[in-house]
Coordinates of C-alpha atoms in Angstrom, one line a residue:
M1031 CA -146.9 -157.5 -33.3
Q1032 CA -147.0 -160.9 -34.6
G1033 CA -146.6 -164.2 -32.5
T1034 CA -145.0 -167.0 -34.0
R1035 CA -146.2 -170.5 -35.0
E1036 CA -148.2 -172.0 -32.3
R1037 CA -150.9 -169.4 -31.8
E1038 CA -151.4 -167.3 -28.9
D1039 CA -155.2 -166.8 -29.2
M1040 CA -155.9 -166.2 -25.5
L1041 CA -159.6 -166.5 -26.2
H1042 CA -158.8 -170.2 -26.2
L1043 CA -156.8 -170.5 -22.9
E1044 CA -159.6 -170.0 -20.5
H1045 CA -157.3 -170.0 -17.4
S1046 CA -154.3 -168.2 -18.6
W1047 CA -153.5 -164.8 -17.2
T1048 CA -153.1 -162.6 -20.2
P1049 CA -154.1 -159.0 -18.9
N1050 CA -152.1 -157.2 -21.6
I1051 CA -153.6 -159.0 -24.7
D1052 CA -156.9 -158.6 -22.8
R1053 CA -156.3 -154.8 -22.6
L1054 CA -155.5 -154.6 -26.2
A1055 CA -158.8 -156.4 -27.2
A1056 CA -160.8 -154.2 -24.7
D1057 CA -159.3 -151.0 -26.1
G1058 CA -159.4 -152.0 -29.7
V1059 CA -161.2 -153.9 -32.5
M1060 CA -161.3 -157.7 -32.6
L1061 CA -161.5 -159.6 -35.9
T1062 CA -163.2 -162.9 -35.1
Q1063 CA -162.7 -164.5 -38.5
H1064 CA -159.1 -163.5 -39.2
I1065 CA -157.5 -165.9 -41.6
A1066 CA -153.8 -166.7 -42.3
A1067 CA -152.8 -167.3 -46.0
A1068 CA -150.9 -170.5 -44.9
S1069 CA -150.9 -172.8 -42.0
V1070 CA -147.1 -172.7 -41.6
C1071 CA -144.9 -169.9 -40.9
T1072 CA -142.6 -169.1 -44.0
P1073 CA -145.5 -168.9 -46.5
S1074 CA -147.8 -167.1 -44.1
R1075 CA -145.3 -164.4 -43.3
A1076 CA -144.5 -163.8 -46.9
A1077 CA -148.2 -163.3 -47.6
F1078 CA -148.5 -160.9 -44.6
L1079 CA -145.6 -158.7 -45.8
T1080 CA -146.6 -158.6 -49.4
G1081 CA -150.5 -158.9 -49.4
R1082 CA -150.3 -161.8 -51.9
Y1083 CA -150.9 -165.5 -51.7
P1084 CA -147.6 -167.4 -51.1
L1085 CA -148.0 -169.1 -54.5
R1086 CA -147.8 -165.8 -56.3
T1087 CA -144.4 -165.1 -54.7
G1088 CA -143.1 -168.6 -55.0
M1089 CA -142.9 -169.0 -51.2
V1090 CA -144.4 -172.5 -51.3
S1091 CA -143.1 -175.9 -52.4
S1092 CA -144.4 -178.9 -54.2
N1093 CA -142.3 -181.6 -52.6
G1094 CA -143.1 -181.6 -49.0
Y1095 CA -140.7 -178.9 -47.7
R1096 CA -143.1 -176.6 -46.1
V1097 CA -140.8 -173.9 -44.7
L1098 CA -137.2 -172.8 -45.3
Q1099 CA -135.1 -175.6 -43.9
W1100 CA -131.8 -173.9 -43.0
T1101 CA -130.4 -170.3 -42.7
G1102 CA -127.8 -171.3 -45.3
V1103 CA -130.2 -172.0 -48.2
S1104 CA -130.6 -169.8 -51.4
G1105 CA -134.3 -169.7 -51.3
G1106 CA -136.3 -166.7 -49.8
L1107 CA -138.6 -163.8 -50.4
P1108 CA -137.7 -162.8 -54.0
P1109 CA -136.0 -159.3 -54.4
N1110 CA -138.7 -158.2 -56.8
E1111 CA -141.5 -158.4 -54.2
T1112 CA -142.7 -155.3 -52.5
T1113 CA -143.4 -155.4 -48.8
F1114 CA -145.3 -152.8 -46.9
A1115 CA -142.2 -151.8 -45.1
K1116 CA -140.5 -150.9 -48.5
I1117 CA -143.5 -148.6 -49.4
L1118 CA -143.5 -146.9 -46.0
K1119 CA -139.7 -146.5 -46.0
D1120 CA -140.0 -144.6 -49.3
K1121 CA -142.7 -142.3 -47.7
G1122 CA -140.2 -141.4 -45.0
Y1123 CA -141.0 -144.0 -42.3
A1124 CA -138.4 -145.4 -40.1
T1125 CA -138.9 -149.2 -40.4
G1126 CA -137.8 -151.9 -38.0
L1127 CA -138.1 -155.6 -37.6
I1128 CA -137.3 -157.3 -34.3
G1129 CA -137.6 -161.0 -33.8
K1130 CA -138.1 -163.7 -36.2
W1131 CA -137.6 -163.4 -40.0
H1132 CA -137.5 -167.0 -41.7
L1133 CA -137.8 -165.6 -45.1
G1134 CA -134.2 -166.3 -46.3
L1135 CA -131.0 -164.4 -46.1
N1136 CA -128.5 -165.0 -49.1
C1137 CA -128.5 -166.0 -52.7
E1138 CA -125.0 -166.7 -53.9
S1139 CA -122.6 -165.8 -51.1
S1140 CA -122.7 -165.6 -47.4
D1141 CA -122.9 -161.8 -47.5
D1142 CA -125.0 -160.8 -50.4
Y1143 CA -128.1 -160.5 -48.2
C1144 CA -130.6 -160.7 -51.2
H1145 CA -133.4 -162.0 -48.9
H1146 CA -132.4 -160.1 -45.8
P1147 CA -134.9 -157.8 -44.1
L1148 CA -132.8 -154.8 -45.1
S1149 CA -133.3 -155.8 -48.7
H1150 CA -137.1 -155.7 -48.3
G1151 CA -137.7 -152.3 -46.9
F1152 CA -136.7 -152.6 -43.2
D1153 CA -133.8 -150.2 -42.3
H1154 CA -133.2 -151.8 -38.9
F1155 CA -133.2 -155.5 -38.1
Y1156 CA -132.5 -157.3 -34.9
G1157 CA -133.3 -161.0 -34.3
M1158 CA -133.2 -164.4 -35.7
P1159 CA -132.9 -164.7 -39.4
F1160 CA -134.1 -168.2 -39.1
S1161 CA -136.7 -169.6 -36.6
M1162 CA -136.9 -170.8 -33.0
M1163 CA -137.0 -174.6 -32.8
G1164 CA -136.5 -177.5 -30.4
D1165 CA -133.0 -178.1 -31.9
C1166 CA -131.9 -174.7 -30.5
E1167 CA -131.9 -176.2 -27.1
S1168 CA -131.1 -179.8 -26.0
W1169 CA -134.8 -180.6 -25.9
E1170 CA -137.0 -183.7 -26.0
M1171 CA -138.6 -182.8 -29.3
S1172 CA -136.5 -182.2 -32.5
E1173 CA -137.4 -180.7 -35.7
K1174 CA -134.1 -181.6 -37.7
R1175 CA -131.5 -183.2 -35.4
A1176 CA -133.2 -186.6 -34.7
G1177 CA -134.0 -187.2 -38.5
L1178 CA -130.5 -186.3 -39.5
E1179 CA -128.9 -188.3 -36.9
H1180 CA -130.9 -191.4 -37.9
K1181 CA -130.0 -191.1 -41.4
L1182 CA -126.2 -190.5 -40.6
N1183 CA -126.4 -193.6 -38.1
V1184 CA -127.8 -195.7 -41.0
C1185 CA -125.0 -194.4 -43.3
S1186 CA -122.3 -195.2 -40.7
H1187 CA -123.7 -198.7 -40.0
V1188 CA -124.1 -199.6 -43.8
M1189 CA -120.5 -198.3 -44.7
A1190 CA -119.0 -200.0 -41.7
L1191 CA -120.7 -203.3 -42.6
A1192 CA -119.5 -202.8 -46.2
A1193 CA -115.9 -202.1 -45.0
F1194 CA -116.0 -205.2 -42.7
T1195 CA -117.4 -207.4 -45.4
L1196 CA -114.9 -206.3 -48.0
T1197 CA -112.0 -206.8 -45.4
V1198 CA -113.2 -210.3 -44.7
G1199 CA -113.6 -210.9 -48.5
K1200 CA -110.1 -209.7 -49.2
L1201 CA -108.5 -211.8 -46.4
T1202 CA -110.2 -214.9 -47.5
R1203 CA -109.5 -214.0 -51.2
L1204 CA -113.3 -214.2 -51.9
V1205 CA -113.2 -210.6 -53.1
A1206 CA -110.8 -209.3 -55.7
G1207 CA -109.8 -205.7 -56.2
S1208 CA -108.0 -202.9 -54.4
W1209 CA -107.9 -202.1 -50.7
A1210 CA -108.8 -198.6 -51.7
L1211 CA -112.5 -199.5 -51.7
V1212 CA -112.2 -200.9 -48.1
I1213 CA -110.4 -197.7 -47.0
C1214 CA -113.0 -195.3 -48.7
S1215 CA -115.8 -197.3 -47.0
A1216 CA -114.3 -197.0 -43.7
I1217 CA -113.6 -193.4 -44.1
V1218 CA -117.3 -192.7 -45.1
A1219 CA -118.4 -194.6 -42.1
L1220 CA -116.3 -192.7 -39.7
L1221 CA -117.4 -189.3 -41.3
C1222 CA -121.1 -190.3 -41.0
F1223 CA -120.5 -191.3 -37.4
T1224 CA -118.5 -188.2 -36.5
T1225 CA -121.1 -185.9 -38.1
S1226 CA -124.0 -187.7 -36.4
Y1227 CA -122.1 -187.2 -33.0
F1228 CA -121.8 -183.4 -33.6
M1229 CA -125.1 -182.8 -35.4
G1230 CA -126.8 -181.2 -32.5
A1231 CA -124.0 -178.6 -32.1
L1232 CA -123.8 -178.0 -35.8
I1233 CA -127.5 -177.3 -36.1
V1234 CA -127.3 -174.8 -33.1
H1235 CA -124.5 -172.9 -34.6
A1236 CA -125.9 -173.0 -38.2
D1237 CA -129.4 -171.7 -37.3
C1238 CA -129.7 -170.4 -33.7
F1239 CA -128.1 -167.1 -33.7
L1240 CA -128.8 -163.4 -33.6
M1241 CA -128.0 -160.6 -36.0
R1242 CA -128.2 -156.9 -35.8
N1243 CA -128.6 -155.5 -39.4
H1244 CA -125.8 -157.4 -41.4
S1245 CA -123.8 -158.4 -38.3
I1246 CA -124.1 -161.5 -36.2
T1247 CA -124.1 -160.6 -32.5
E1248 CA -124.5 -163.8 -30.8
Q1249 CA -123.7 -167.4 -32.3
P1250 CA -125.2 -169.5 -30.9
M1251 CA -128.0 -167.6 -29.0
R1252 CA -127.9 -167.6 -25.2
L1253 CA -131.6 -168.4 -24.9
Q1254 CA -132.3 -167.4 -21.5
R1255 CA -131.5 -163.6 -22.0
T1256 CA -133.0 -163.3 -25.6
T1257 CA -136.3 -162.0 -24.2
A1258 CA -134.5 -159.2 -22.4
L1259 CA -132.5 -158.3 -25.5
M1260 CA -135.6 -158.2 -27.6
L1261 CA -137.4 -155.8 -25.4
K1262 CA -134.3 -153.6 -25.0
E1263 CA -134.2 -153.4 -28.8
V1264 CA -137.8 -152.5 -29.0
S1265 CA -137.5 -149.7 -26.5
S1266 CA -134.4 -148.3 -28.2
F1267 CA -136.1 -148.4 -31.6
V1268 CA -139.2 -146.5 -30.4
K1269 CA -137.1 -143.9 -28.5
R1270 CA -134.8 -143.2 -31.5
N1271 CA -137.7 -142.8 -33.9
K1272 CA -140.5 -141.3 -31.8
Q1273 CA -140.2 -137.7 -33.3
G1274 CA -141.2 -139.1 -36.8
P1275 CA -143.4 -141.7 -38.3
F1276 CA -142.2 -145.3 -37.8
L1277 CA -143.2 -148.9 -38.6
L1278 CA -142.1 -151.5 -36.0
F1279 CA -142.8 -155.2 -36.7
V1280 CA -142.2 -157.2 -33.5
S1281 CA -142.1 -160.9 -34.4
F1282 CA -142.1 -162.8 -31.1
L1283 CA -140.0 -165.8 -30.7
H1284 CA -142.9 -166.9 -28.3
V1285 CA -145.1 -169.1 -28.3
H1286 CA -142.8 -171.7 -30.0
T1287 CA -141.1 -174.9 -29.2
P1288 CA -138.8 -175.3 -27.3
L1289 CA -140.9 -172.8 -25.4
I1290 CA -137.9 -170.8 -23.9
T1291 CA -139.2 -169.1 -20.6
T1292 CA -137.3 -167.1 -18.1
E1293 CA -137.2 -168.2 -14.5
N1294 CA -139.6 -165.5 -13.6
F1295 CA -142.4 -167.2 -15.5
R1296 CA -141.6 -170.9 -15.2
G1297 CA -144.3 -172.8 -13.2
R1298 CA -146.8 -170.0 -13.0
S1299 CA -149.4 -171.4 -15.4
P1300 CA -151.9 -174.3 -14.8
H1301 CA -151.2 -175.1 -18.5
G1302 CA -147.6 -176.1 -18.0
L1303 CA -144.7 -174.8 -19.9
Y1304 CA -146.9 -173.7 -22.8
G1305 CA -148.9 -171.6 -20.5
D1306 CA -145.9 -170.2 -18.8
N1307 CA -144.4 -169.2 -22.3
T1308 CA -147.7 -167.6 -23.2
E1309 CA -147.9 -165.6 -20.0
E1310 CA -144.3 -164.3 -20.6
M1311 CA -145.3 -163.4 -24.2
D1312 CA -148.3 -161.4 -22.8
W1313 CA -146.0 -159.7 -20.4
M1314 CA -143.8 -158.7 -23.3
V1315 CA -146.7 -157.2 -25.0
G1316 CA -147.4 -155.2 -21.8
Q1317 CA -143.8 -153.9 -21.8
I1318 CA -144.2 -152.7 -25.4
L1319 CA -147.5 -151.0 -24.7
D1320 CA -145.9 -149.4 -21.5
T1321 CA -143.2 -148.1 -23.8
L1322 CA -145.6 -146.4 -26.0
D1323 CA -147.3 -144.9 -23.0
T1324 CA -144.1 -143.7 -21.4
E1325 CA -143.1 -141.9 -24.8
G1326 CA -146.5 -140.5 -25.2
L1327 CA -147.2 -142.4 -28.4
T1328 CA -150.2 -144.4 -27.4
N1329 CA -152.9 -142.2 -29.1
S1330 CA -150.8 -141.8 -32.3
T1331 CA -149.9 -145.4 -32.7
L1332 CA -151.9 -148.2 -34.5
V1333 CA -151.1 -151.5 -32.8
Y1334 CA -151.9 -154.8 -34.5
F1335 CA -151.6 -158.2 -32.8
T1336 CA -151.9 -161.5 -34.6
S1337 CA -150.3 -165.1 -35.1
D1338 CA -149.1 -166.5 -38.4
H1339 CA -151.0 -169.7 -38.0
G1340 CA -152.8 -171.9 -35.6
G1341 CA -151.5 -174.3 -32.9
S1342 CA -149.6 -177.4 -33.5
L1343 CA -151.5 -180.4 -32.4
E1344 CA -148.7 -182.8 -33.1
A1345 CA -146.2 -181.1 -30.8
Q1346 CA -146.7 -183.6 -28.0
F1347 CA -144.3 -185.5 -25.8
G1348 CA -145.8 -188.0 -23.4
N1349 CA -148.6 -186.2 -21.6
N1350 CA -147.2 -182.7 -22.4
Q1351 CA -148.9 -180.6 -25.1
Y1352 CA -146.4 -178.1 -26.4
G1353 CA -148.1 -176.7 -29.5
G1354 CA -151.2 -175.0 -28.1
W1355 CA -154.9 -175.7 -28.6
N1356 CA -157.3 -174.4 -31.2
G1357 CA -160.5 -174.4 -29.3
I1358 CA -163.6 -175.4 -31.2
Y1359 CA -161.8 -175.3 -34.5
K1360 CA -160.9 -178.5 -36.3
G1361 CA -157.2 -179.2 -37.2
G1362 CA -154.0 -177.2 -36.7
K1363 CA -150.7 -176.1 -38.0
G1364 CA -149.8 -177.6 -41.3
M1365 CA -153.3 -178.4 -42.3
G1366 CA -154.0 -176.3 -45.4
G1367 CA -157.9 -176.0 -45.1
W1368 CA -159.2 -176.9 -41.6
E1369 CA -160.0 -173.8 -39.6
G1370 CA -157.7 -174.6 -36.6
G1371 CA -154.6 -174.2 -38.9
I1372 CA -155.5 -170.9 -40.4
R1373 CA -158.0 -168.9 -38.1
V1374 CA -155.8 -166.6 -36.0
P1375 CA -156.4 -163.8 -33.5
G1376 CA -156.6 -160.3 -35.0
I1377 CA -156.7 -157.2 -32.7
L1378 CA -156.1 -153.6 -33.7
R1379 CA -156.0 -150.7 -31.3
W1380 CA -155.9 -147.0 -32.1
P1381 CA -157.2 -144.9 -29.3
G1382 CA -159.5 -142.1 -30.5
V1383 CA -159.7 -143.5 -34.1
L1384 CA -160.9 -147.1 -33.8
P1385 CA -163.9 -147.9 -31.6
A1386 CA -162.9 -149.7 -28.4
G1387 CA -164.3 -153.2 -27.6
R1388 CA -165.8 -153.8 -31.2
L1389 CA -166.1 -157.3 -32.6
I1390 CA -166.1 -157.7 -36.3
H1391 CA -167.5 -161.1 -37.5
E1392 CA -166.5 -160.8 -41.2
P1393 CA -163.8 -162.8 -43.1
T1394 CA -160.6 -160.9 -43.1
S1395 CA -157.0 -162.0 -43.9
L1396 CA -153.4 -161.3 -42.6
M1397 CA -152.8 -160.2 -46.3
D1398 CA -155.2 -157.2 -45.6
V1399 CA -152.4 -155.5 -43.4
F1400 CA -150.5 -154.7 -46.5
P1401 CA -153.1 -152.4 -48.2
T1402 CA -154.2 -151.1 -44.8
V1403 CA -150.8 -149.8 -43.7
V1404 CA -149.9 -148.7 -47.2
Q1405 CA -153.0 -146.5 -47.2
L1406 CA -152.3 -145.2 -43.7
G1407 CA -148.7 -144.4 -44.6
G1408 CA -149.8 -142.3 -47.7
G1409 CA -148.4 -144.8 -50.1
Q1410 CA -150.0 -146.5 -53.1
V1411 CA -150.7 -150.2 -53.6
P1412 CA -148.6 -151.6 -56.6
H1413 CA -150.6 -151.7 -59.7
D1414 CA -148.1 -154.0 -61.6
R1415 CA -149.1 -157.2 -59.7
V1416 CA -152.1 -158.9 -58.1
I1417 CA -152.7 -157.8 -54.5
D1418 CA -155.0 -160.3 -52.7
G1419 CA -155.3 -158.2 -49.5
R1420 CA -158.0 -155.7 -49.0
D1421 CA -158.0 -152.3 -47.0
L1422 CA -159.5 -153.0 -43.6
L1423 CA -160.0 -149.3 -42.7
P1424 CA -163.6 -149.0 -43.8
L1425 CA -164.6 -152.2 -41.9
L1426 CA -162.6 -151.0 -38.8
L1427 CA -164.1 -147.6 -38.8
G1428 CA -167.6 -148.8 -39.4
T1429 CA -168.1 -147.0 -42.8
A1430 CA -168.5 -150.6 -44.4
Q1431 CA -170.6 -153.3 -42.9
H1432 CA -169.0 -156.3 -44.9
S1433 CA -165.6 -157.3 -45.7
E1434 CA -164.3 -156.9 -49.3
H1435 CA -163.3 -160.6 -49.4
E1436 CA -166.0 -162.6 -51.2
F1437 CA -163.7 -165.5 -51.6
L1438 CA -160.5 -166.8 -49.9
M1439 CA -158.4 -169.7 -51.1
H1440 CA -156.6 -172.0 -48.8
Y1441 CA -153.4 -173.6 -49.9
C1442 CA -151.3 -176.3 -48.6
E1443 CA -147.9 -175.9 -50.3
S1444 CA -148.7 -175.3 -53.9
F1445 CA -151.9 -177.3 -53.7
L1446 CA -155.4 -175.8 -53.3
H1447 CA -157.1 -177.7 -50.4
A1448 CA -160.1 -175.5 -49.7
A1449 CA -161.9 -172.3 -50.6
R1450 CA -164.5 -170.1 -48.8
W1451 CA -167.4 -167.9 -50.0
H1452 CA -168.8 -165.1 -48.0
Q1453 CA -172.5 -165.0 -49.2
R1454 CA -173.3 -161.5 -47.9
N1455 CA -176.9 -161.5 -48.7
R1456 CA -177.5 -164.7 -46.5
G1457 CA -174.9 -164.1 -43.9
A1458 CA -173.4 -167.4 -44.7
V1459 CA -169.7 -168.3 -44.9
W1460 CA -169.5 -171.4 -47.1
K1461 CA -166.3 -173.5 -47.1
V1462 CA -165.5 -176.4 -49.5
H1463 CA -162.7 -178.8 -48.9
Y1464 CA -161.2 -180.5 -52.0
V1465 CA -158.3 -182.3 -50.1
T1466 CA -157.9 -183.0 -46.4
P1467 CA -155.2 -184.9 -44.5
I1468 CA -155.9 -188.4 -43.3
F1469 CA -155.5 -188.3 -39.6
H1470 CA -153.3 -190.8 -37.8
P1471 CA -153.9 -193.0 -36.0
D1472 CA -157.5 -193.7 -37.1
G1473 CA -159.9 -191.6 -35.0
A1474 CA -157.3 -189.0 -34.1
S1475 CA -157.7 -185.3 -34.8
A1476 CA -154.2 -184.7 -36.2
C1477 CA -151.3 -186.6 -37.8
Y1478 CA -149.6 -187.9 -34.7
G1479 CA -146.2 -189.4 -35.1
R1480 CA -145.8 -187.5 -38.4
G1481 CA -144.6 -184.1 -37.2
V1482 CA -147.1 -182.4 -39.5
C1483 CA -149.8 -183.4 -41.9
P1484 CA -148.8 -183.9 -45.5
C1485 CA -150.3 -181.9 -48.4
F1486 CA -150.3 -184.5 -51.1
G1487 CA -149.8 -188.2 -51.7
D1488 CA -151.4 -191.3 -50.2
K1489 CA -151.6 -189.6 -46.8
V1490 CA -154.4 -187.1 -48.0
A1491 CA -157.9 -187.7 -49.2
H1492 CA -159.4 -186.2 -52.3
H1493 CA -163.1 -185.4 -52.1
D1494 CA -165.5 -185.6 -55.0
P1495 CA -167.8 -184.0 -54.5
P1496 CA -165.9 -181.6 -52.1
L1497 CA -166.9 -181.4 -48.5
L1498 CA -169.2 -178.4 -47.8
F1499 CA -169.6 -176.6 -44.5
D1500 CA -171.4 -173.4 -43.5
L1501 CA -169.1 -171.9 -41.0
S1502 CA -171.8 -169.3 -39.9
R1503 CA -173.7 -172.3 -38.4
D1504 CA -171.0 -174.9 -38.0
P1505 CA -167.6 -173.2 -37.1
S1506 CA -166.2 -176.5 -35.9
E1507 CA -166.6 -178.0 -39.4
A1508 CA -168.2 -181.0 -37.7
H1509 CA -171.1 -181.7 -40.0
A1510 CA -170.5 -181.9 -43.8
L1511 CA -173.6 -180.8 -45.8
T1512 CA -175.1 -182.9 -48.6
P1513 CA -177.8 -182.2 -51.2
D1514 CA -180.3 -183.8 -48.9
T1515 CA -179.3 -181.5 -45.9
E1516 CA -178.7 -178.2 -47.8
S1517 CA -181.1 -177.1 -50.5
S1518 CA -178.5 -174.7 -52.1
F1519 CA -175.8 -177.3 -52.1
H1520 CA -175.2 -177.4 -55.9
Q1521 CA -175.6 -173.6 -56.4
V1522 CA -172.9 -173.1 -53.7
M1523 CA -170.6 -175.6 -55.3
E1524 CA -171.1 -174.1 -58.7
R1525 CA -170.4 -170.5 -57.4
I1526 CA -167.2 -171.6 -55.6
T1527 CA -166.0 -173.7 -58.6
K1528 CA -166.3 -170.6 -60.7
A1529 CA -164.4 -168.5 -58.2
V1530 CA -161.6 -171.0 -58.1
E1531 CA -161.4 -170.9 -61.9
D1532 CA -161.3 -167.2 -61.9
H1533 CA -158.6 -167.2 -59.3
R1534 CA -156.4 -169.8 -61.2
R1535 CA -156.5 -167.6 -64.3
T1536 CA -154.7 -164.8 -62.2
L1537 CA -151.8 -167.0 -61.3
S1538 CA -148.5 -166.8 -63.2
P1539 CA -145.8 -169.4 -62.9
V1540 CA -142.8 -168.3 -60.7
P1541 CA -139.8 -170.3 -59.3
L1542 CA -140.7 -172.1 -56.1
Q1543 CA -138.3 -170.9 -53.4
L1544 CA -139.0 -173.8 -51.0
D1545 CA -138.3 -176.6 -53.5
M1546 CA -135.0 -178.2 -54.2
P1547 CA -132.3 -177.1 -54.8
D1548 CA -133.1 -173.7 -53.2
N1549 CA -134.0 -175.4 -50.0
I1550 CA -131.0 -177.3 -49.1
W1551 CA -128.1 -176.3 -47.0
K1552 CA -125.1 -174.8 -48.8
P1553 CA -121.9 -174.4 -46.9
W1554 CA -120.9 -171.2 -48.8
L1555 CA -124.2 -169.4 -47.8
Q1556 CA -123.8 -170.1 -44.2
P1557 CA -123.4 -167.0 -42.0
C1558 CA -120.4 -167.4 -39.6
C1559 CA -119.2 -165.4 -36.8
G1560 CA -115.6 -166.5 -36.9
R1561 CA -113.8 -169.0 -39.1
F1562 CA -116.1 -171.7 -40.5
P1563 CA -117.1 -174.2 -39.3
L1564 CA -116.1 -172.9 -35.8
C1565 CA -118.9 -170.1 -35.8
W1566 CA -118.9 -168.5 -32.4
C1567 CA -119.2 -165.1 -30.9
D1568 CA -120.8 -163.1 -28.2
R1569 CA -121.1 -159.4 -28.9
E1570 CA -124.1 -158.6 -26.8
A1571 CA -124.0 -156.6 -23.6
D1572 CA -125.8 -158.1 -20.6
P1573 CA -129.3 -156.6 -21.0
Q1574 CA -130.2 -157.2 -17.2

């Protein structure tokens, strides 16, 4: 089970009521240094499914587009990448994905499905091909609508002014030429104004819809019933496939702006709407665990719970914090190297196999799930490509004392921002920052007013020498070490520099899926239930 975007690390919400996640943790193994491969969703999810850094699969950008921007884009997880779902499907597993995808859909037409979950090893999909966002509801925070409306309003004003100026010029004979230019300017102004007026509805229909396999079932989504639909689908999948081996990836739409929460949970948490949404997500976890209990599958099922990145500190409106909190860890979503953006919860439960209540304080990665489940499913990790994940089983079972990760790299888009070294003989976890975002305003702890911190340009700081921290002594990254305060400063820098050089030699150039032109909306790629652009349908039975 994977949460989405703003992290649901209940260890950081001291007063939230999360009995089901607590039950998972008490009955399983907790990874206290579990690291996402990216601090935003699209690249992190690609790394999770493939066991490879996003830069290897091309699921990054170099121009500021951090995630896939629309459903109707041609970018996505390349067809030649191998997911753990594909390997397990080939080994006879029923494979399902329920929830958020956000790894692309089509390449050349609206129904070629080259990036669809069913093209990446899942034989059943139900959920959002895109991502939950504030624009899916008329909400006070907007990811796309507000910016697009502003640009279109500027367009309409400029073109209207041009039409007016040309008209006056023509009537006073100060401007020569045809009236065609006046008419064209007026038409463009009208188009920009009309598009701006309907932009919110266009986004909702373009991105906020549900699919079952290749068919759209609800466009746009009726958000208040989505939770019930997801749980119904989980229960149905488990019951259909309980007689054989199955892999089910439940990718929650919680906890994510606009924090869609059903009436039963609204107003329950002292943490406001974010807390309400978190408690509902915990209840969903409980419903899934209860389904396993009811079907007699608890002792034969490995359950894994995590998040794809840290909380979004910039997701604020007035005095309301909608993006979560990262506890003692500095930074948050969108920050390539700071711990708050990439350290995520990691819980694994397998009664009778994994020891209950165990804590593992070793660096591990979301990419480790790939070789771990492939090994458990009787498959083989591909040998024709670099796999960055490491099998977790020896660590989980206690037959190994240390993680196989000596080094981990931390990217922001295609730019290396930080790297960590687990020096096992000293018990130290060193981390160097080559680039960090410049927080805004001065003295802040995030990039407030900018949506998300940038990865390059004049809004980041380059450090020479790099910033050095020992996370084993300073997990908050509050005190950068110097040659005066750390006797092994230069030796640590030399060792990590060598590791970065070795890592870069393993990289091969690939097309960047999140760059232009693969990450702009293309009308011919837009999935539509009905006649475009009037995309509307409701084929869902009431789940209540």
